[in-house]
Amino acid sequence: MENRNNALHYKMYKSGKSIVYAGLATTAALAGLVLANTNATAVHADAATPTSAAVTSQAATTAVASDAVSDANSTVASANTANSSAIASNSAAVKSDADTTVPASSTTTEPKAATSEATQLTSQAKGITDNTATASQNLSNAQTTLTSASANVKSATTAYEAAKSAADVASKNANKAAEDYTTAKQAAKDAQAAAMAAQKKANEAGQSFNAASDALVAAKKAAKDAQDAANAAGEKLEVAKSTLANANKALNDAHEANVAAIKSYNDAKSALEKAEQLVKGAQDAADQAKNNVTAAQNGLENAKSAASAYTEAQNNANNAGAKLEDANSALASANTALDTAHEANVNAINNYNAASNAVSSAQTAFDNARNNETSAAESAAKAGSVEDWKQNVANAEAEAAKAETNLHNAQFIAQHKRAHADNLKTLWDQAGQKLNDATVNEAQKLDAYKNAYHVWNNDRTQENWNKYLQAGKQYHEAQSATTDAQTAATKLGQEYTDADNAALKAEAAVKGPQTAADQAKNNVTAAHNGLINAQKAHQDYLDAQATVQKTGKALNNVQQNLKAAQHQVIVARNNSKKAANDVKVAKANVAAAQTAFDEARNTETNAAEAAAKAGTVDEWQQNVESSEKAAEKAETTLHNAQNALTEAQQNLKAAQHQVIVARDNYKKAANDVKTAKANVAAAQTAFDEARNAETKADEAQAVAQEAFNKAQTAFDEARNAETKADEAAKAANDKLATATKAYDDAENALTKADEAVKTAHQDVLNANQNLKDAQANVEAAQKVVNEAAANAAKASQLLEQANNLLKNIDWNQNANNDSDNNNSGSNSTNDDNIITNNNGSNVNNSSSHAVNNGLVSEKVAVKSNNNNDTKAATLPQTGNENASAIVALGAVSAMFGLGLAAKKREF
């Protein structure tokens, strides 16, 4: 009965074990199928990733920002780091599995020992299987990160292309602003040139206006002078008429003045001789003072030589003057003899009267010449020294040449710097073209790099992998070329900006030398005008001096004639042939002495002129003031002496007239009346001529006034044109300022755009590095998966050993132990279920057999897969070894559970 119960118990235990084993095996098989399907789904999802990533990249092309790309780069970098760490840990575990030695097969049949060994073997197999699953998961994670990294590369590239596009727009804007700035600068330059031309024309019109104004003033002065001359002639006419009236009255009073007239004549003659001496001395002093003024303008060496010549000429002139005085003295003696000749005839008296009138006219002409000389001297003084103006002209021309040289240098520098800037602009444009070419090449290499990745991702062969690596290398080389081209273009751009700024400064610096050169030219013109005025004034002064000398000679001549007439009167009075001969000899001597005196005076004048030419500016500046003061004082003394001489001559004439009147009562008075009438006629003629001159002066004034009006109109029009040109220049400068600001703003925008390009480019570099890191993780994870797949055979071997142990268990060894206790209280149940258990046992046995056969079949399939399809097992897409591992794990778990059930059943 005991054996029967044990047999029954065994059948029940075996039936339950088979059910559990079959259930676990089925569950494991289903789990393997599910995991295989899951892996396959993941593989299909990976294959579809490029399309999804392309959509994401396309969306990012229009919406991604630099910060978002940077954040995504950071996220991918963190994921790469985590994946790298997990892969390294898993790789170490897989390598440890590879190093684990499979124990020798055990032959124990004792259920407890066999179950324990099977459990240990199953645990080792489970560890290998777990590490394999982890490797598969790591590979999946690395592939997911690789997909994210690839998408981020696209996003970064899109952002970089958008930044480059914005930079291109900014560059075009900057170029357009630069063109506008250049145009505005040229317009401002042209407007400035037009303004300067208008100013020059206005200045020329102003000079014409000034000349016309000066001509009008001169014409007005000439008209006023002509009017004054006409008035003076009118006054002389009235005086002549009055003189005629007085002559008629004197005719009646002549007889009463005889004795007094003779005495007055003698006194007047003595006074005249004294006055002549004073005039001579004053004239010599005045001449000497003028010579001193002239000598003050001479150079030291030339002055010494000229002074010596002048002294000799002066001595000769003094000797000639002494001889003239001797001759005059002899003539005076003859006149004294004439005093005793009271019997002069009417003709001698008439000659004397005519000579007296001639002296008066000559004296008037001499006085007028002196006045003109004074005016000319004042004008010459106002106009300045000719030598000074020559020096001013030389200085102005030297300054103009210097200013022209400075202007030429400034223009040369500006042109040189502008040419340098233009050359740099050309190089910058060429560098920009190279940058564009490098950018296009980089984009092409990036597309090739992407295409190589997609080809490899869809067909992961070594050849495609090598092409992918080569495309990546070429892309990074293109990136470096773009960076180098960008650096070169930026450097040349900065160099061009610096050179352009330097050229602008140099061009602005031309304005000052240009203004200085124009002013220097104006100064040269003014100096030339001053020189012309000074030369004219000096020539007028020389002409006035010549007129003074001429009228002085005429005065001397008529004075000599007067003395001769006096001598004739004396000869006529004395009726002495000797007196007549003496007068004739005296006249000849006076004439010869006068000629010698005139020649000596001419020589003296020439010597004075030579001395004047020998003077220097410094000597003149030192001595001219004192010599001019001395000359003015000498002129004042001469003027006073001449006034006294004129008065003495007038007194002498009056005395002579009184003598004549007294001598020849009625005849002299009658002759005076005749002379007065002639004077009235002459004064009338002079008055008429003065009036005609006044009319001509008025006509000349009208012509000058018309020219002045035209010059005024031209000057006003030129000034208006200058004002308009200045306004245009200001407007052009305002536009230039606006264009300059726009250019600066565009340059700033371009700088910001370039910085954005640099940032986006760095994001691209970071994304590419992340992609390389993610690819490296995928490769590392794939390597671990391949290594783990190589351990699958070891797991199968461990499971097979565990299966063999379970199959070989001698369960009777457990059933005989304490069987009474185990079987007690079970009879009724067993009896009631014998048929059922038997039937169930049969079914379970059949089921158990089927499951066992299935387990072995699955184990063989896994082993066959590892041996014959290793290359396929290395691909993450298959997932077959994972499914097989789960089936194997399920089988081991079933065995492990069976062992536990058996052990529980035993106890």
CSV table of C-alpha atoms in Angstrom, one decimal, residues 249-588:
chain,number,residue,atom,x,y,z
A,249,LYS,CA,43.7,204.7,-60.8
A,250,ALA,CA,47.4,204.4,-60.5
A,251,LEU,CA,47.8,206.3,-63.7
A,252,ASN,CA,46.4,209.3,-62.0
A,253,ASP,CA,48.5,208.9,-58.9
A,254,ALA,CA,51.8,208.0,-60.5
A,255,HIS,CA,53.4,211.4,-60.5
A,256,GLU,CA,53.0,211.9,-56.7
A,257,ALA,CA,54.9,208.7,-55.9
A,258,ASN,CA,58.2,209.4,-57.7
A,259,VAL,CA,60.6,210.1,-54.8
A,260,ALA,CA,59.1,207.5,-52.4
A,261,ALA,CA,59.1,204.9,-55.2
A,262,ILE,CA,62.8,205.2,-55.8
A,263,LYS,CA,63.6,204.8,-52.1
A,264,SER,CA,61.1,201.9,-51.8
A,265,TYR,CA,62.6,200.3,-54.9
A,266,ASN,CA,66.1,200.4,-53.4
A,267,ASP,CA,64.9,199.0,-50.1
A,268,ALA,CA,62.9,196.3,-51.9
A,269,LYS,CA,65.9,195.4,-54.0
A,270,SER,CA,68.0,195.0,-50.9
A,271,ALA,CA,65.3,192.9,-49.3
A,272,LEU,CA,64.9,190.9,-52.5
A,273,GLU,CA,68.6,190.1,-52.5
A,274,LYS,CA,68.4,189.0,-48.9
A,275,ALA,CA,65.3,186.9,-49.5
A,276,GLU,CA,67.0,185.2,-52.5
A,277,GLN,CA,69.9,184.3,-50.3
A,278,LEU,CA,67.5,182.9,-47.7
A,279,VAL,CA,65.6,181.0,-50.4
A,280,LYS,CA,68.9,179.6,-51.8
A,281,GLY,CA,70.0,178.5,-48.4
A,282,ALA,CA,66.6,177.0,-47.6
A,283,GLN,CA,66.5,175.3,-51.0
A,284,ASP,CA,69.9,173.8,-50.4
A,285,ALA,CA,68.8,172.6,-47.0
A,286,ALA,CA,65.6,171.2,-48.4
A,287,ASP,CA,67.5,169.5,-51.3
A,288,GLN,CA,70.0,168.2,-48.8
A,289,ALA,CA,67.1,166.9,-46.6
A,290,LYS,CA,65.5,165.1,-49.6
A,291,ASN,CA,68.9,163.7,-50.4
A,292,ASN,CA,69.1,162.5,-46.8
A,293,VAL,CA,65.7,160.8,-47.1
A,294,THR,CA,66.9,159.1,-50.4
A,295,ALA,CA,70.2,158.3,-48.8
A,296,ALA,CA,68.4,156.6,-45.9
A,297,GLN,CA,67.1,154.0,-48.3
A,298,ASN,CA,70.5,153.0,-49.7
A,299,GLY,CA,72.7,150.1,-48.6
A,300,LEU,CA,75.7,150.7,-46.5
A,301,GLU,CA,78.4,150.0,-49.2
A,302,ASN,CA,76.4,151.6,-52.0
A,303,ALA,CA,75.5,154.4,-49.8
A,304,LYS,CA,79.2,155.2,-49.1
A,305,SER,CA,80.0,155.2,-52.8
A,306,ALA,CA,76.9,157.1,-53.7
A,307,ALA,CA,77.5,159.6,-50.9
A,308,SER,CA,81.0,160.3,-52.2
A,309,ALA,CA,79.6,160.8,-55.7
A,310,TYR,CA,76.8,162.9,-54.2
A,311,THR,CA,79.3,165.0,-52.2
A,312,GLU,CA,81.4,165.7,-55.3
A,313,ALA,CA,78.3,166.6,-57.3
A,314,GLN,CA,77.1,168.8,-54.4
A,315,ASN,CA,80.5,170.6,-54.3
A,316,ASN,CA,80.4,171.1,-58.0
A,317,ALA,CA,76.8,172.4,-57.7
A,318,ASN,CA,77.9,174.7,-54.9
A,319,ASN,CA,80.8,176.0,-57.0
A,320,ALA,CA,78.5,176.5,-59.9
A,321,GLY,CA,76.1,178.2,-57.5
A,322,ALA,CA,78.9,180.4,-56.3
A,323,LYS,CA,79.8,181.3,-59.9
A,324,LEU,CA,76.1,182.0,-60.5
A,325,GLU,CA,76.0,184.2,-57.5
A,326,ASP,CA,79.1,186.0,-58.8
A,327,ALA,CA,77.4,186.4,-62.1
A,328,ASN,CA,74.2,187.6,-60.4
A,329,SER,CA,76.4,189.9,-58.3
A,330,ALA,CA,77.9,191.3,-61.5
A,331,LEU,CA,74.4,191.6,-62.9
A,332,ALA,CA,73.4,193.4,-59.7
A,333,SER,CA,76.3,195.8,-60.3
A,334,ALA,CA,75.0,196.3,-63.7
A,335,ASN,CA,71.6,196.9,-62.3
A,336,THR,CA,73.1,199.4,-59.9
A,337,ALA,CA,74.6,201.1,-62.9
A,338,LEU,CA,71.1,200.9,-64.4
A,339,ASP,CA,69.8,202.8,-61.4
A,340,THR,CA,71.8,205.8,-62.4
A,341,ALA,CA,70.4,205.5,-66.0
A,342,HIS,CA,67.2,207.5,-65.4
A,343,GLU,CA,66.8,208.1,-69.1
A,344,ALA,CA,65.6,204.7,-70.1
A,345,ASN,CA,63.3,204.8,-73.0
A,346,VAL,CA,59.8,203.5,-73.2
A,347,ASN,CA,60.8,200.2,-74.8
A,348,ALA,CA,63.2,199.3,-71.9
A,349,ILE,CA,60.4,200.1,-69.4
A,350,ASN,CA,57.9,197.9,-71.4
A,351,ASN,CA,60.5,195.0,-71.5
A,352,TYR,CA,60.9,195.4,-67.8
A,353,ASN,CA,57.2,195.3,-67.2
A,354,ALA,CA,56.8,192.3,-69.4
A,355,ALA,CA,59.7,190.5,-67.5
A,356,SER,CA,58.1,191.4,-64.2
A,357,ASN,CA,54.8,189.9,-65.3
A,358,ALA,CA,56.6,186.8,-66.6
A,359,VAL,CA,58.2,186.5,-63.1
A,360,SER,CA,54.8,186.7,-61.5
A,361,SER,CA,53.4,184.0,-63.8
A,362,ALA,CA,56.5,181.8,-63.4
A,363,GLN,CA,56.3,182.2,-59.7
A,364,THR,CA,52.7,181.1,-59.7
A,365,ALA,CA,53.6,178.1,-61.8
A,366,PHE,CA,56.5,177.3,-59.5
A,367,ASP,CA,54.2,177.6,-56.4
A,368,ASN,CA,51.7,175.3,-58.1
A,369,ALA,CA,54.4,172.8,-58.9
A,370,ARG,CA,55.6,172.9,-55.3
A,371,ASN,CA,52.1,172.2,-54.1
A,372,ASN,CA,51.7,169.3,-56.6
A,373,GLU,CA,55.1,168.0,-55.4
A,374,THR,CA,53.9,168.1,-51.8
A,375,SER,CA,50.7,166.3,-52.7
A,376,ALA,CA,52.6,163.7,-54.7
A,377,ALA,CA,55.0,163.2,-51.8
A,378,GLU,CA,52.0,162.6,-49.5
A,379,SER,CA,50.5,160.1,-51.9
A,380,ALA,CA,53.8,158.4,-52.3
A,381,ALA,CA,54.1,158.2,-48.5
A,382,LYS,CA,50.6,156.7,-48.2
A,383,ALA,CA,51.3,154.2,-51.0
A,384,GLY,CA,54.5,153.1,-49.3
A,385,SER,CA,58.0,152.5,-50.5
A,386,VAL,CA,58.5,150.7,-53.8
A,387,GLU,CA,61.3,148.6,-52.3
A,388,ASP,CA,59.0,147.7,-49.4
A,389,TRP,CA,56.3,146.6,-51.8
A,390,LYS,CA,58.8,144.7,-53.9
A,391,GLN,CA,59.8,142.9,-50.7
A,392,ASN,CA,56.2,142.3,-49.9
A,393,VAL,CA,55.6,140.9,-53.3
A,394,ALA,CA,58.6,138.6,-52.9
A,395,ASN,CA,57.4,137.6,-49.4
A,396,ALA,CA,53.9,137.0,-50.6
A,397,GLU,CA,55.0,135.0,-53.6
A,398,ALA,CA,57.3,132.9,-51.3
A,399,GLU,CA,54.4,132.3,-49.0
A,400,ALA,CA,52.2,131.4,-51.9
A,401,ALA,CA,54.7,129.0,-53.2
A,402,LYS,CA,55.0,127.5,-49.7
A,403,ALA,CA,51.3,127.3,-49.3
A,404,GLU,CA,51.0,125.7,-52.8
A,405,THR,CA,53.6,123.2,-51.8
A,406,ASN,CA,51.7,122.4,-48.5
A,407,LEU,CA,48.5,122.1,-50.6
A,408,HIS,CA,50.3,119.8,-53.1
A,409,ASN,CA,51.6,117.7,-50.2
A,410,ALA,CA,48.3,117.4,-48.5
A,411,GLN,CA,46.6,116.5,-51.8
A,412,PHE,CA,49.3,113.9,-52.5
A,413,ILE,CA,48.8,112.4,-49.1
A,414,ALA,CA,45.1,112.3,-49.5
A,415,GLN,CA,45.3,110.8,-53.0
A,416,HIS,CA,47.8,108.2,-51.7
A,417,LYS,CA,45.7,107.2,-48.8
A,418,ARG,CA,42.6,107.1,-50.9
A,419,ALA,CA,44.4,104.9,-53.5
A,420,HIS,CA,45.5,102.7,-50.6
A,421,ALA,CA,41.9,102.4,-49.3
A,422,ASP,CA,40.6,101.6,-52.8
A,423,ASN,CA,43.2,98.9,-53.1
A,424,LEU,CA,42.1,97.4,-49.7
A,425,LYS,CA,38.5,97.7,-50.8
A,426,THR,CA,39.3,95.6,-53.9
A,427,LEU,CA,41.1,93.1,-51.8
A,428,TRP,CA,38.2,93.1,-49.3
A,429,ASP,CA,35.8,92.4,-52.2
A,430,GLN,CA,37.9,89.6,-53.4
A,431,ALA,CA,38.1,88.2,-49.9
A,432,GLY,CA,34.3,88.5,-49.7
A,433,GLN,CA,34.0,86.5,-52.9
A,434,LYS,CA,36.4,83.9,-51.5
A,435,LEU,CA,34.2,83.7,-48.3
A,436,ASN,CA,31.1,83.3,-50.4
A,437,ASP,CA,32.8,80.5,-52.4
A,438,ALA,CA,34.0,78.9,-49.2
A,439,THR,CA,30.5,79.1,-47.7
A,440,VAL,CA,28.9,77.6,-50.8
A,441,ASN,CA,31.6,74.8,-50.7
A,442,GLU,CA,30.9,74.3,-47.0
A,443,ALA,CA,27.1,73.9,-47.6
A,444,GLN,CA,27.8,71.5,-50.4
A,445,LYS,CA,30.1,69.4,-48.2
A,446,LEU,CA,27.5,69.5,-45.4
A,447,ASP,CA,24.9,68.2,-47.8
A,448,ALA,CA,27.3,65.4,-48.9
A,449,TYR,CA,28.0,64.7,-45.2
A,450,LYS,CA,24.3,64.4,-44.5
A,451,ASN,CA,23.7,62.2,-47.5
A,452,ALA,CA,26.6,60.0,-46.5
A,453,TYR,CA,25.1,59.6,-43.1
A,454,HIS,CA,21.7,58.7,-44.5
A,455,VAL,CA,23.3,56.1,-46.8
A,456,TRP,CA,25.2,54.6,-44.0
A,457,ASN,CA,22.2,54.7,-41.6
A,458,ASN,CA,20.1,52.8,-44.1
A,459,ASP,CA,22.9,50.4,-45.1
A,460,ARG,CA,25.5,50.1,-42.4
A,461,THR,CA,28.4,48.6,-44.3
A,462,GLN,CA,32.0,49.4,-43.7
A,463,GLU,CA,32.3,51.0,-47.2
A,464,ASN,CA,29.4,53.3,-46.4
A,465,TRP,CA,30.9,54.0,-43.0
A,466,ASN,CA,34.2,55.0,-44.6
A,467,LYS,CA,32.5,57.2,-47.1
A,468,TYR,CA,30.6,58.8,-44.2
A,469,LEU,CA,33.9,59.5,-42.3
A,470,GLN,CA,35.5,60.9,-45.5
A,471,ALA,CA,32.5,63.2,-46.1
A,472,GLY,CA,32.7,64.4,-42.5
A,473,LYS,CA,36.5,65.1,-42.9
A,474,GLN,CA,35.8,67.1,-46.1
A,475,TYR,CA,33.0,69.0,-44.4
A,476,HIS,CA,35.2,69.9,-41.4
A,477,GLU,CA,37.9,71.0,-43.8
A,478,ALA,CA,35.4,73.2,-45.6
A,479,GLN,CA,34.3,74.6,-42.3
A,480,SER,CA,37.9,75.5,-41.5
A,481,ALA,CA,38.3,77.0,-44.9
A,482,THR,CA,35.2,79.1,-44.3
A,483,THR,CA,36.5,80.2,-40.9
A,484,ASP,CA,39.9,81.2,-42.5
A,485,ALA,CA,38.1,83.0,-45.3
A,486,GLN,CA,35.9,84.8,-42.7
A,487,THR,CA,39.0,85.8,-40.7
A,488,ALA,CA,40.8,87.1,-43.8
A,489,ALA,CA,37.7,89.0,-44.9
A,490,THR,CA,37.2,90.5,-41.5
A,491,LYS,CA,40.8,91.5,-41.2
A,492,LEU,CA,40.8,93.1,-44.7
A,493,GLY,CA,37.4,94.8,-43.8
A,494,GLN,CA,38.9,96.3,-40.7
A,495,GLU,CA,42.0,97.4,-42.7
A,496,TYR,CA,39.9,99.0,-45.3
A,497,THR,CA,37.8,100.8,-42.7
A,498,ASP,CA,40.9,102.1,-41.0
A,499,ALA,CA,42.4,103.1,-44.4
A,500,ASP,CA,39.1,104.7,-45.5
A,501,ASN,CA,39.0,106.7,-42.2
A,502,ALA,CA,42.6,107.8,-42.7
A,503,ALA,CA,41.8,108.8,-46.3
A,504,LEU,CA,38.8,110.8,-45.1
A,505,LYS,CA,40.9,112.6,-42.5
A,506,ALA,CA,43.6,113.3,-45.1
A,507,GLU,CA,40.9,114.6,-47.6
A,508,ALA,CA,39.5,116.8,-44.8
A,509,ALA,CA,43.0,118.0,-44.0
A,510,VAL,CA,43.3,119.4,-47.6
A,511,LYS,CA,40.8,122.1,-46.8
A,512,GLY,CA,43.1,124.1,-44.6
A,513,PRO,CA,46.1,124.2,-47.0
A,514,GLN,CA,43.6,125.0,-49.8
A,515,THR,CA,42.3,128.0,-47.9
A,516,ALA,CA,45.8,129.0,-47.1
A,517,ALA,CA,46.9,128.7,-50.7
A,518,ASP,CA,43.9,130.8,-51.9
A,519,GLN,CA,44.6,133.4,-49.3
A,520,ALA,CA,48.3,133.4,-50.2
A,521,LYS,CA,47.3,134.0,-53.9
A,522,ASN,CA,45.1,136.9,-52.8
A,523,ASN,CA,48.0,138.3,-50.8
A,524,VAL,CA,50.2,138.1,-53.9
A,525,THR,CA,47.6,140.0,-55.9
A,526,ALA,CA,47.2,142.6,-53.2
A,527,ALA,CA,51.0,143.0,-52.9
A,528,HIS,CA,51.3,143.4,-56.7
A,529,ASN,CA,48.5,146.0,-56.6
A,530,GLY,CA,50.3,147.8,-53.8
A,531,LEU,CA,53.5,147.7,-55.7
A,532,ILE,CA,51.8,149.1,-58.8
A,533,ASN,CA,50.2,151.9,-56.7
A,534,ALA,CA,53.5,152.6,-55.0
A,535,GLN,CA,55.4,152.7,-58.3
A,536,LYS,CA,52.7,155.0,-59.8
A,537,ALA,CA,52.8,157.3,-56.7
A,538,HIS,CA,56.6,157.3,-56.8
A,539,GLN,CA,56.6,158.1,-60.5
A,540,ASP,CA,54.0,160.9,-59.9
A,541,TYR,CA,56.3,162.3,-57.2
A,542,LEU,CA,59.3,162.2,-59.6
A,543,ASP,CA,57.2,163.8,-62.3
A,544,ALA,CA,56.2,166.5,-59.8
A,545,GLN,CA,59.8,167.0,-58.8
A,546,ALA,CA,60.7,167.3,-62.5
A,547,THR,CA,57.9,169.9,-62.9
A,548,VAL,CA,59.3,171.8,-59.9
A,549,GLN,CA,62.8,171.8,-61.4
A,550,LYS,CA,61.4,172.8,-64.8
A,551,THR,CA,59.3,175.6,-63.3
A,552,GLY,CA,62.2,176.6,-61.1
A,553,LYS,CA,64.4,176.9,-64.1
A,554,ALA,CA,61.7,178.9,-65.9
A,555,LEU,CA,61.5,181.1,-62.8
A,556,ASN,CA,65.2,181.6,-62.7
A,557,ASN,CA,65.1,182.4,-66.4
A,558,VAL,CA,62.4,185.0,-66.1
A,559,GLN,CA,64.1,186.3,-63.0
A,560,GLN,CA,67.3,186.7,-65.1
A,561,ASN,CA,65.2,188.3,-67.8
A,562,LEU,CA,63.8,190.6,-65.1
A,563,LYS,CA,67.4,191.5,-64.0
A,564,ALA,CA,68.3,192.0,-67.6
A,565,ALA,CA,65.3,194.2,-68.1
A,566,GLN,CA,66.3,196.1,-64.9
A,567,HIS,CA,69.8,196.4,-66.4
A,568,GLN,CA,68.3,197.7,-69.6
A,569,VAL,CA,66.3,200.2,-67.6
A,570,ILE,CA,69.5,201.4,-65.9
A,571,VAL,CA,71.3,201.5,-69.2
A,572,ALA,CA,68.5,203.4,-70.7
A,573,ARG,CA,68.4,205.9,-67.8
A,574,ASN,CA,72.1,206.4,-67.8
A,575,ASN,CA,72.2,206.3,-71.6
A,576,SER,CA,75.5,204.8,-71.2
A,577,LYS,CA,77.0,202.5,-73.7
A,578,LYS,CA,79.3,201.1,-71.0
A,579,ALA,CA,76.4,200.2,-68.8
A,580,ALA,CA,74.7,198.6,-71.7
A,581,ASN,CA,77.8,196.5,-72.5
A,582,ASP,CA,78.2,195.7,-68.8
A,583,VAL,CA,74.6,194.5,-68.7
A,584,LYS,CA,75.2,192.4,-71.9
A,585,VAL,CA,78.3,190.9,-70.4
A,586,ALA,CA,76.6,190.3,-67.1
A,587,LYS,CA,73.7,188.6,-68.9
A,588,ALA,CA,76.1,186.3,-70.8
